[in-house]
Short mmCIF file of C-alpha atoms (C1' of nucleotides) in Angstrom, two decimals:
data_model
loop_
_atom_site.label_atom_id
_atom_site.label_comp_id
_atom_site.label_asym_id
_atom_site.label_seq_id
_atom_site.Cartn_x
_atom_site.Cartn_y
_atom_site.Cartn_z
CA UNK A 1391 -28.30 72.14 -13.11
CA UNK A 1392 -28.78 71.46 -9.48
CA UNK A 1393 -31.14 73.53 -7.40
CA UNK A 1394 -29.05 76.55 -6.79
CA UNK A 1395 -31.67 79.12 -6.20
CA UNK A 1396 -33.44 80.08 -9.35
CA UNK A 1397 -36.82 80.79 -7.87
CA UNK A 1398 -38.32 80.45 -11.33
CA UNK A 1399 -39.55 83.34 -13.31
CA UNK A 1400 -42.08 85.43 -11.48
CA UNK A 1401 -43.81 87.52 -14.06
CA UNK A 1402 -47.58 87.11 -14.07
CA UNK A 1403 -50.15 89.14 -12.18
CA UNK A 1404 -50.48 89.16 -8.45
CA UNK A 1405 -53.55 86.98 -8.16
CA UNK A 1406 -52.51 83.98 -10.22
CA UNK A 1407 -52.64 80.88 -8.03
CA UNK A 1408 -49.49 79.31 -9.50
CA UNK A 1409 -49.63 76.25 -7.31
CA UNK A 1410 -45.99 75.30 -7.26
CA UNK A 1411 -43.33 77.94 -7.58
CA UNK A 1412 -44.59 80.32 -4.96
CA UNK A 1413 -46.35 77.92 -2.67
CA UNK A 1414 -46.03 78.89 0.93
CA UNK A 1415 -44.43 76.23 3.07
CA UNK A 1416 -43.99 75.80 6.73
CA UNK A 1417 -40.94 74.81 8.63
CA UNK A 1418 -41.62 71.10 8.74
CA UNK A 1419 -41.87 70.83 5.00
CA UNK A 1420 -38.70 72.80 4.45
CA UNK A 1421 -36.88 70.59 6.90
CA UNK A 1422 -38.14 67.45 5.19
CA UNK A 1423 -37.22 68.73 1.76
CA UNK A 1424 -33.72 69.63 2.82
CA UNK A 1425 -32.97 66.64 4.99
CA UNK A 1426 -32.74 68.75 8.09
CA UNK A 1427 -35.01 69.37 11.07
CA UNK A 1428 -37.19 72.28 12.17
CA UNK A 1429 -34.73 72.90 14.96
CA UNK A 1430 -31.92 73.27 12.47
CA UNK A 1431 -33.91 75.70 10.37
CA UNK A 1432 -34.69 77.82 13.39
CA UNK A 1433 -31.09 77.66 14.46
CA UNK A 1434 -29.96 78.89 11.09
CA UNK A 1435 -32.37 81.75 11.40
CA UNK A 1436 -31.15 82.46 14.90
CA UNK A 1437 -27.54 82.86 13.81
CA UNK A 1438 -28.48 84.88 10.77
CA UNK A 1439 -28.00 82.32 8.05
CA UNK A 1440 -31.66 82.51 7.13
CA UNK A 1441 -33.55 85.73 6.70
CA UNK A 1442 -36.12 85.21 9.44
CA UNK A 1443 -38.87 87.08 7.64
CA UNK A 1444 -38.91 90.39 9.43
CA UNK A 1445 -42.64 90.63 8.95
CA UNK A 1446 -43.52 87.77 11.25
CA UNK A 1447 -44.86 88.51 14.72
CA UNK A 1448 -43.77 86.54 17.73
CA UNK A 1449 -45.63 83.30 17.96
CA UNK A 1450 -46.78 83.08 14.39
CA UNK A 1451 -45.74 80.23 12.16
CA UNK A 1452 -42.77 80.81 9.91
CA UNK A 1453 -43.44 80.93 6.20
CA UNK A 1454 -41.06 79.79 3.51
CA UNK A 1455 -40.86 79.71 -0.24
CA UNK A 1456 -39.00 77.54 -2.71
CA UNK A 1457 -36.20 80.09 -2.65
CA UNK A 1458 -35.68 79.36 1.02
CA UNK A 1459 -35.53 75.66 0.34
CA UNK A 1460 -32.90 76.31 -2.28
CA UNK A 1461 -30.92 78.38 0.14
CA UNK A 1462 -30.96 75.72 2.80
CA UNK A 1463 -29.84 73.24 0.19
CA UNK A 1464 -26.94 75.51 -0.66
CA UNK A 1465 -26.03 75.85 2.98
CA UNK A 1466 -25.99 72.13 3.53
CA UNK A 1467 -24.04 71.58 0.38
CA UNK A 1468 -21.34 74.10 1.19
CA UNK A 1469 -21.18 72.98 4.76
CA UNK A 1470 -20.59 69.39 3.81
CA UNK A 1471 -18.35 69.88 0.83
CA UNK A 1472 -16.15 72.57 2.26
CA UNK A 1473 -16.43 71.60 5.87
CA UNK A 1474 -17.00 75.17 6.93
CA UNK A 1475 -18.33 76.39 10.21
CA UNK A 1476 -21.62 78.18 10.06
CA UNK A 1477 -19.76 81.32 10.95
CA UNK A 1478 -17.58 81.03 7.89
CA UNK A 1479 -20.59 80.02 5.89
CA UNK A 1480 -22.49 83.13 6.73
CA UNK A 1481 -19.55 85.09 5.41
CA UNK A 1482 -19.54 83.14 2.19
CA UNK A 1483 -23.27 83.25 1.88
CA UNK A 1484 -23.34 86.98 1.74
CA UNK A 1485 -23.28 86.11 -1.90
CA UNK A 1486 -26.62 84.34 -1.72
CA UNK A 1487 -28.09 86.99 0.49
CA UNK A 1488 -26.95 89.70 -1.80
CA UNK A 1489 -28.25 87.73 -4.72
CA UNK A 1490 -31.75 87.54 -3.31
CA UNK A 1491 -31.58 91.23 -2.56
CA UNK A 1492 -30.39 91.92 -6.03
CA UNK A 1493 -33.12 89.92 -7.70
CA UNK A 1494 -35.63 92.00 -5.85
CA UNK A 1495 -34.02 95.34 -6.48
CA UNK A 1496 -33.04 94.56 -9.99
CA UNK A 1497 -36.68 94.21 -10.92
CA UNK A 1498 -37.74 97.12 -8.80
CA UNK A 1499 -35.34 99.72 -10.05
CA UNK A 1500 -34.90 101.23 -13.46
CA UNK A 1501 -31.68 102.95 -12.61
CA UNK A 1502 -29.02 101.24 -14.68
CA UNK A 1503 -26.36 102.61 -12.40
CA UNK A 1504 -27.82 100.95 -9.39
CA UNK A 1505 -28.34 97.75 -11.34
CA UNK A 1506 -24.77 97.80 -12.40
CA UNK A 1507 -23.63 98.25 -8.83
CA UNK A 1508 -25.72 95.33 -7.63
CA UNK A 1509 -24.47 93.06 -10.35
CA UNK A 1510 -20.89 93.95 -9.60
CA UNK A 1511 -21.39 93.09 -5.96
CA UNK A 1512 -22.90 89.78 -6.90
CA UNK A 1513 -20.01 89.04 -9.16
CA UNK A 1514 -17.57 89.77 -6.38
CA UNK A 1515 -19.26 87.40 -3.97
CA UNK A 1516 -19.39 84.63 -6.50
CA UNK A 1517 -15.74 85.19 -7.25
CA UNK A 1518 -14.98 84.69 -3.58
CA UNK A 1519 -16.81 81.42 -3.53
CA UNK A 1520 -15.07 80.30 -6.67
CA UNK A 1521 -11.67 81.08 -5.24
CA UNK A 1522 -12.37 79.02 -2.20
CA UNK A 1523 -13.82 76.12 -4.14
CA UNK A 1524 -10.97 76.07 -6.60
CA UNK A 1525 -8.46 76.08 -3.80
CA UNK A 1526 -10.10 73.06 -2.34
CA UNK A 1527 -10.21 71.42 -5.69
CA UNK A 1528 -6.48 71.68 -6.24
CA UNK A 1529 -5.72 70.49 -2.73
CA UNK A 1530 -8.01 67.56 -3.16
CA UNK A 1531 -6.43 66.81 -6.50
CA UNK A 1532 -3.05 66.75 -4.83
CA UNK A 1533 -4.37 64.38 -2.24
CA UNK A 1534 -5.79 62.18 -4.94
CA UNK A 1535 -2.47 62.13 -6.71
CA UNK A 1536 -0.67 61.14 -3.53
CA UNK A 1537 -3.09 58.33 -2.90
CA UNK A 1538 -2.90 57.10 -6.45
CA UNK A 1539 0.85 57.03 -6.23
CA UNK A 1540 0.68 55.00 -3.08
CA UNK A 1541 -1.76 52.57 -4.60
CA UNK A 1542 0.49 52.21 -7.60
CA UNK A 1543 3.48 51.36 -5.44
CA UNK A 1544 1.59 48.78 -3.46
CA UNK A 1545 0.34 47.09 -6.60
CA UNK A 1546 3.81 47.14 -8.04
CA UNK A 1547 5.07 45.26 -5.05
CA UNK A 1548 2.26 42.79 -5.36
CA UNK A 1549 3.29 42.10 -8.91
CA UNK A 1550 6.86 41.58 -7.84
CA UNK A 1551 5.63 39.03 -5.36
CA UNK A 1552 3.44 37.32 -7.89
CA UNK A 1553 6.29 37.00 -10.34
CA UNK B 300 5.37 64.80 -3.17
CA UNK B 301 3.91 66.10 0.00
CA UNK B 302 4.80 64.57 3.32
CA UNK B 303 2.56 61.58 3.33
CA UNK B 304 4.46 59.36 5.64
CA UNK B 305 7.47 57.90 3.99
CA UNK B 306 9.64 57.66 7.07
CA UNK B 307 12.67 57.58 4.81
CA UNK B 308 14.65 54.48 4.25
CA UNK B 309 15.84 52.88 7.43
CA UNK B 310 18.62 50.56 6.46
CA UNK B 311 21.90 51.24 8.23
CA UNK B 312 23.14 49.71 11.46
CA UNK B 313 21.52 50.30 14.80
CA UNK B 314 24.10 52.64 16.26
CA UNK B 315 24.39 55.19 13.48
CA UNK B 316 23.56 58.63 14.87
CA UNK B 317 21.64 59.77 11.78
CA UNK B 318 20.78 63.12 13.20
CA UNK B 319 17.65 63.90 11.27
CA UNK B 320 15.45 61.08 10.09
CA UNK B 321 15.16 59.23 13.34
CA UNK B 322 15.58 62.06 15.78
CA UNK B 323 13.46 61.65 18.83
CA UNK B 324 11.06 64.50 19.39
CA UNK B 325 8.82 65.46 22.20
CA UNK B 326 5.27 66.55 22.13
CA UNK B 327 5.88 70.28 21.94
CA UNK B 328 8.02 69.98 18.86
CA UNK B 329 5.52 67.75 17.13
CA UNK B 330 2.76 70.20 17.93
CA UNK B 331 4.78 73.11 16.58
CA UNK B 332 5.70 71.25 13.42
CA UNK B 333 2.11 70.30 12.71
CA UNK B 334 0.44 73.52 13.68
CA UNK B 335 -1.38 71.92 16.55
CA UNK B 336 -0.94 71.92 20.32
CA UNK B 337 0.30 69.37 22.83
CA UNK B 338 -3.24 69.01 24.08
CA UNK B 339 -4.42 68.10 20.61
CA UNK B 340 -1.69 65.50 20.23
CA UNK B 341 -2.61 63.94 23.53
CA UNK B 342 -6.25 64.03 22.59
CA UNK B 343 -5.54 62.22 19.34
CA UNK B 344 -3.70 59.59 21.28
CA UNK B 345 -6.55 59.35 23.75
CA UNK B 346 -9.09 58.56 21.08
CA UNK B 347 -6.82 56.17 19.29
CA UNK B 348 -5.78 58.25 16.34
CA UNK B 349 -2.15 58.14 17.42
CA UNK B 350 -0.41 55.01 18.55
CA UNK B 351 0.46 56.12 22.07
CA UNK B 352 3.67 54.14 22.22
CA UNK B 353 2.71 51.14 24.29
CA UNK B 354 6.15 51.08 25.82
CA UNK B 355 5.81 54.30 27.72
CA UNK B 356 5.18 54.21 31.46
CA UNK B 357 2.78 56.54 33.15
CA UNK B 358 4.31 59.91 33.77
CA UNK B 359 7.15 59.65 31.32
CA UNK B 360 7.45 62.05 28.43
CA UNK B 361 6.04 60.92 25.11
CA UNK B 362 8.50 60.27 22.33
CA UNK B 363 7.84 60.85 18.66
CA UNK B 364 9.58 60.33 15.36
CA UNK B 365 9.29 61.98 11.98
CA UNK B 366 6.79 59.29 11.04
CA UNK B 367 4.50 60.54 13.77
CA UNK B 368 4.80 64.08 12.51
CA UNK B 369 3.85 62.85 9.07
CA UNK B 370 0.87 61.06 10.46
CA UNK B 371 -0.38 64.11 12.29
CA UNK B 372 0.02 66.08 9.11
CA UNK B 373 -2.08 63.52 7.30
CA UNK B 374 -4.72 63.69 9.99
CA UNK B 375 -4.95 67.44 9.80
CA UNK B 376 -4.99 67.36 6.05
CA UNK B 377 -7.78 64.84 5.78
CA UNK B 378 -9.72 66.50 8.53
CA UNK B 379 -9.64 69.87 6.84
CA UNK B 380 -10.03 68.79 3.26
CA UNK B 381 -12.72 66.23 3.79
CA UNK B 382 -14.29 67.77 6.83
CA UNK B 383 -14.44 64.46 8.60
CA UNK B 384 -15.01 63.87 12.26
CA UNK B 385 -12.15 62.26 14.10
CA UNK B 386 -14.33 59.19 14.44
CA UNK B 387 -14.63 58.88 10.69
CA UNK B 388 -10.98 59.73 10.37
CA UNK B 389 -9.89 56.89 12.57
CA UNK B 390 -11.83 54.60 10.27
CA UNK B 391 -10.15 56.02 7.22
CA UNK B 392 -6.78 56.05 8.86
CA UNK B 393 -6.79 52.35 9.37
CA UNK B 394 -4.99 52.63 6.12
CA UNK B 395 -2.14 54.57 7.67
CA UNK B 396 -2.08 52.40 10.72
CA UNK B 397 -2.05 49.27 8.64
CA UNK B 398 0.62 50.81 6.50
CA UNK B 399 2.95 51.35 9.43
CA UNK B 400 2.24 47.83 10.59
CA UNK B 401 2.92 46.53 7.16
CA UNK B 402 6.19 48.31 6.79
CA UNK B 403 7.35 46.67 9.94
CA UNK B 404 6.09 43.21 9.18
CA UNK B 405 7.03 43.34 5.57
CA UNK B 406 10.65 43.68 6.53
CA UNK B 407 10.36 41.22 9.36
CA UNK B 408 8.78 38.33 7.55
CA UNK B 409 10.07 36.26 4.68
CA UNK B 410 6.77 34.55 4.09
CA UNK B 411 5.59 35.79 0.70
CA UNK B 412 2.06 34.66 1.52
CA UNK B 413 1.92 36.91 4.54
CA UNK B 414 3.49 39.77 2.62
CA UNK B 415 0.95 39.36 -0.10
CA UNK B 416 -1.84 39.48 2.44
CA UNK B 417 -0.51 42.65 4.02
CA UNK B 418 -0.10 44.38 0.71
CA UNK B 419 -3.61 43.46 -0.31
CA UNK B 420 -4.96 44.95 2.88
CA UNK B 421 -3.01 48.11 2.30
CA UNK B 422 -4.34 48.32 -1.22
CA UNK B 423 -7.88 47.97 0.04
CA UNK B 424 -7.52 50.78 2.53
CA UNK B 425 -6.01 53.10 -0.01
CA UNK B 426 -8.79 52.24 -2.41
CA UNK B 427 -11.28 53.31 0.23
CA UNK B 428 -9.59 56.63 0.66
CA UNK B 429 -9.45 57.13 -3.06
CA UNK B 430 -13.13 56.43 -3.46
CA UNK B 431 -13.96 59.02 -0.86
CA UNK B 432 -11.61 61.60 -2.25
CA UNK B 433 -12.81 61.12 -5.80
CA UNK B 434 -16.39 61.44 -4.69
CA UNK B 435 -15.60 64.75 -3.12
CA UNK B 436 -13.71 65.83 -6.18
CA UNK B 437 -16.67 65.30 -8.49
CA UNK B 438 -19.05 67.02 -6.12
CA UNK B 439 -16.73 69.95 -5.79
CA UNK B 440 -16.34 70.06 -9.53
CA UNK B 441 -20.11 70.25 -9.86
CA UNK B 442 -20.19 73.08 -7.39
CA UNK B 443 -17.47 74.84 -9.29
CA UNK B 444 -19.43 74.47 -12.50
CA UNK B 445 -22.56 75.89 -10.88
CA UNK B 446 -20.68 78.87 -9.59
CA UNK B 447 -18.97 79.48 -12.89
CA UNK B 448 -22.31 79.43 -14.62
CA UNK B 449 -23.67 81.95 -12.20
CA UNK B 450 -20.69 84.20 -12.64
CA UNK B 451 -21.10 83.95 -16.39
CA UNK B 452 -24.72 85.00 -16.22
CA UNK B 453 -23.99 87.95 -14.01
CA UNK B 454 -21.26 89.15 -16.31
CA UNK B 455 -23.53 88.72 -19.29
CA UNK B 456 -26.05 91.00 -17.70
CA UNK B 457 -23.36 93.50 -16.97
CA UNK B 458 -22.43 93.54 -20.62
CA UNK B 459 -26.02 94.08 -21.60
CA UNK B 460 -26.12 97.06 -19.32
CA UNK B 461 -22.89 98.40 -20.63
CA UNK B 462 -24.13 98.17 -24.20
"C1'" DT C 891 23.05 67.96 43.02
"C1'" DG C 892 20.10 71.46 42.06
"C1'" DC C 893 17.51 74.41 38.54
"C1'" DT C 894 14.48 75.25 35.07
"C1'" DA C 895 11.87 74.30 31.03
"C1'" DA C 896 8.86 71.29 29.32
"C1'" DG C 897 5.84 67.44 30.08
"C1'" DC C 898 2.45 64.58 32.79
"C1'" DT C 899 -2.17 63.50 34.70
"C1'" DG C 900 -6.57 64.63 36.07
"C1'" DA C 901 -10.44 67.49 35.85
"C1'" DC C 902 -13.26 71.06 34.73
"C1'" DG C 903 -14.55 74.77 31.13
"C1'" DT C 904 -15.92 76.10 26.37
"C1'" DT C 905 -17.74 76.64 21.63
"C1'" DC C 906 -20.32 74.80 17.96
"C1'" DA C 907 -24.35 72.76 16.11
"C1'" DC C 908 -27.81 71.17 17.09
"C1'" DG C 909 -31.32 67.51 20.21
"C1'" DT C 910 -35.01 67.28 23.32
"C1'" DA C 911 -38.63 68.23 26.44
"C1'" DA C 912 -42.38 71.39 28.41
"C1'" DG C 913 -46.22 74.22 28.07
"C1'" DG C 914 -48.86 76.92 25.19
"C1'" DA C 915 -50.63 78.97 20.74
"C1'" DA C 916 -51.60 79.08 15.67
"C1'" DG C 917 -53.82 76.95 11.47
"C1'" DC C 918 -56.92 74.39 9.21
"C1'" DA C 919 -60.84 71.28 8.76
"C1'" DT C 920 -65.27 69.96 10.41
"C1'" DA D 781 -66.87 75.89 18.64
"C1'" DT D 782 -63.95 71.97 18.67
"C1'" DG D 783 -60.34 69.08 17.58
"C1'" DC D 784 -56.10 67.80 15.79
"C1'" DT D 785 -51.84 68.65 14.01
"C1'" DT D 786 -48.06 71.42 13.56
"C1'" DC D 787 -45.67 75.09 15.18
"C1'" DC D 788 -43.99 78.56 18.79
"C1'" DT D 789 -40.76 79.93 22.58
"C1'" DT D 790 -37.82 78.95 26.34
"C1'" DA D 791 -34.51 76.40 28.25
"C1'" DC D 792 -31.71 72.87 29.45
"C1'" DG D 793 -28.93 68.73 27.55
"C1'" DT D 794 -25.31 66.66 24.49
"C1'" DG D 795 -21.24 65.03 21.83
"C1'" DA D 796 -17.19 66.48 19.52
"C1'" DA D 797 -12.84 68.65 19.81
"C1'" DC D 798 -10.26 70.70 22.11
"C1'" DG D 799 -8.67 74.93 25.95
"C1'" DT D 800 -7.12 75.79 30.43
"C1'" DC D 801 -5.65 75.46 35.06
"C1'" DA D 802 -3.53 73.04 39.15
"C1'" DG D 803 -0.17 70.31 41.21
"C1'" DC D 804 3.45 67.37 40.45
"C1'" DT D 805 7.25 64.76 37.83
"C1'" DT D 806 10.74 64.16 34.30
"C1'" DA D 807 14.70 65.46 31.31
"C1'" DG D 808 18.49 67.90 30.18
"C1'" DC D 809 22.03 70.86 31.72
"C1'" DA D 810 25.52 73.37 34.74
#
DNA sequence: TGCTAAGCTGACGTTCACGTAAGGAAGCAT
DNA sequence: ATGCTTCCTTACGTGAACGTCAGCTTAGCA
């Protein structure tokens, strides 16, 4: 439901304008859209969190697509929710990276064997993420229970006083 | 259920040995018990996260009780689970601080008005923590749902291939 | 009383995740 | 061609959260 990186369906010819989905953006726009800064985007590229478009020559402006925006959103989200270091994140985000790779290859290849392999990889990465997230969820739930219990006790005492 | 800072019941006389609950510990032991280091403990004291026993004179060894160990555990727990800065933590932990204060005053005073006030404060702080924790819980749940959905799709594709 | 382990107080070093400033070049419109 | 804006690279700065080292004192024990 949230923007998690479905770069829409790309099906049409190669010359269709298609104003929105495959618009080319520059760093400032990406930063604005993701609530970050150009510096942050470059930093993420520097440490390997963002692809860094291998085609670009030194000095040229960086180009981004909606998929990149989605990825940055994911990064920020995971970073905040899980409180991970960017190092740990880049481990986790192999999933995203692989996923992008897969989307490309999946459409490029006809070999069902290869497709199967790619999908299995993707599944593995997602499973990793899920494990981590679910762990956090149960720990947080425990914390919530503890806090609720404490609140209950305090209110119980208040009632005793009131009576 | 977890160690959240119930420094056991202290009721008996003042000279009972009571080997365990009120044992005096030093910084190294606290560090070991909480998976931190002496430096970290001192740092937490420095920035006001730990009380710093106002009675101690410069140069003397720091003394800790089980309650302090519990508090450090809480700090670490909140820090990791919520990914908060120590600054934010010290805000949140007003609750703990107040709670310790309250425990002391609650037993010291007979004034039900004052007791009521203290309990209300405590309740407020806990409510704050709960709000934060529940917010995280729902966000994490959303993330979990997203990931599950993705996993489902990938597996669906795999089935299509297999068929 | 003397020893040793552990602790104490500075004070400087370090890693992460960027912020910020300088000087120059790319992109786009006119 | 000329601006103007945005971006580029390089490099140094910064705050948080400790690590680490030096030199000295305290606590507990024989």
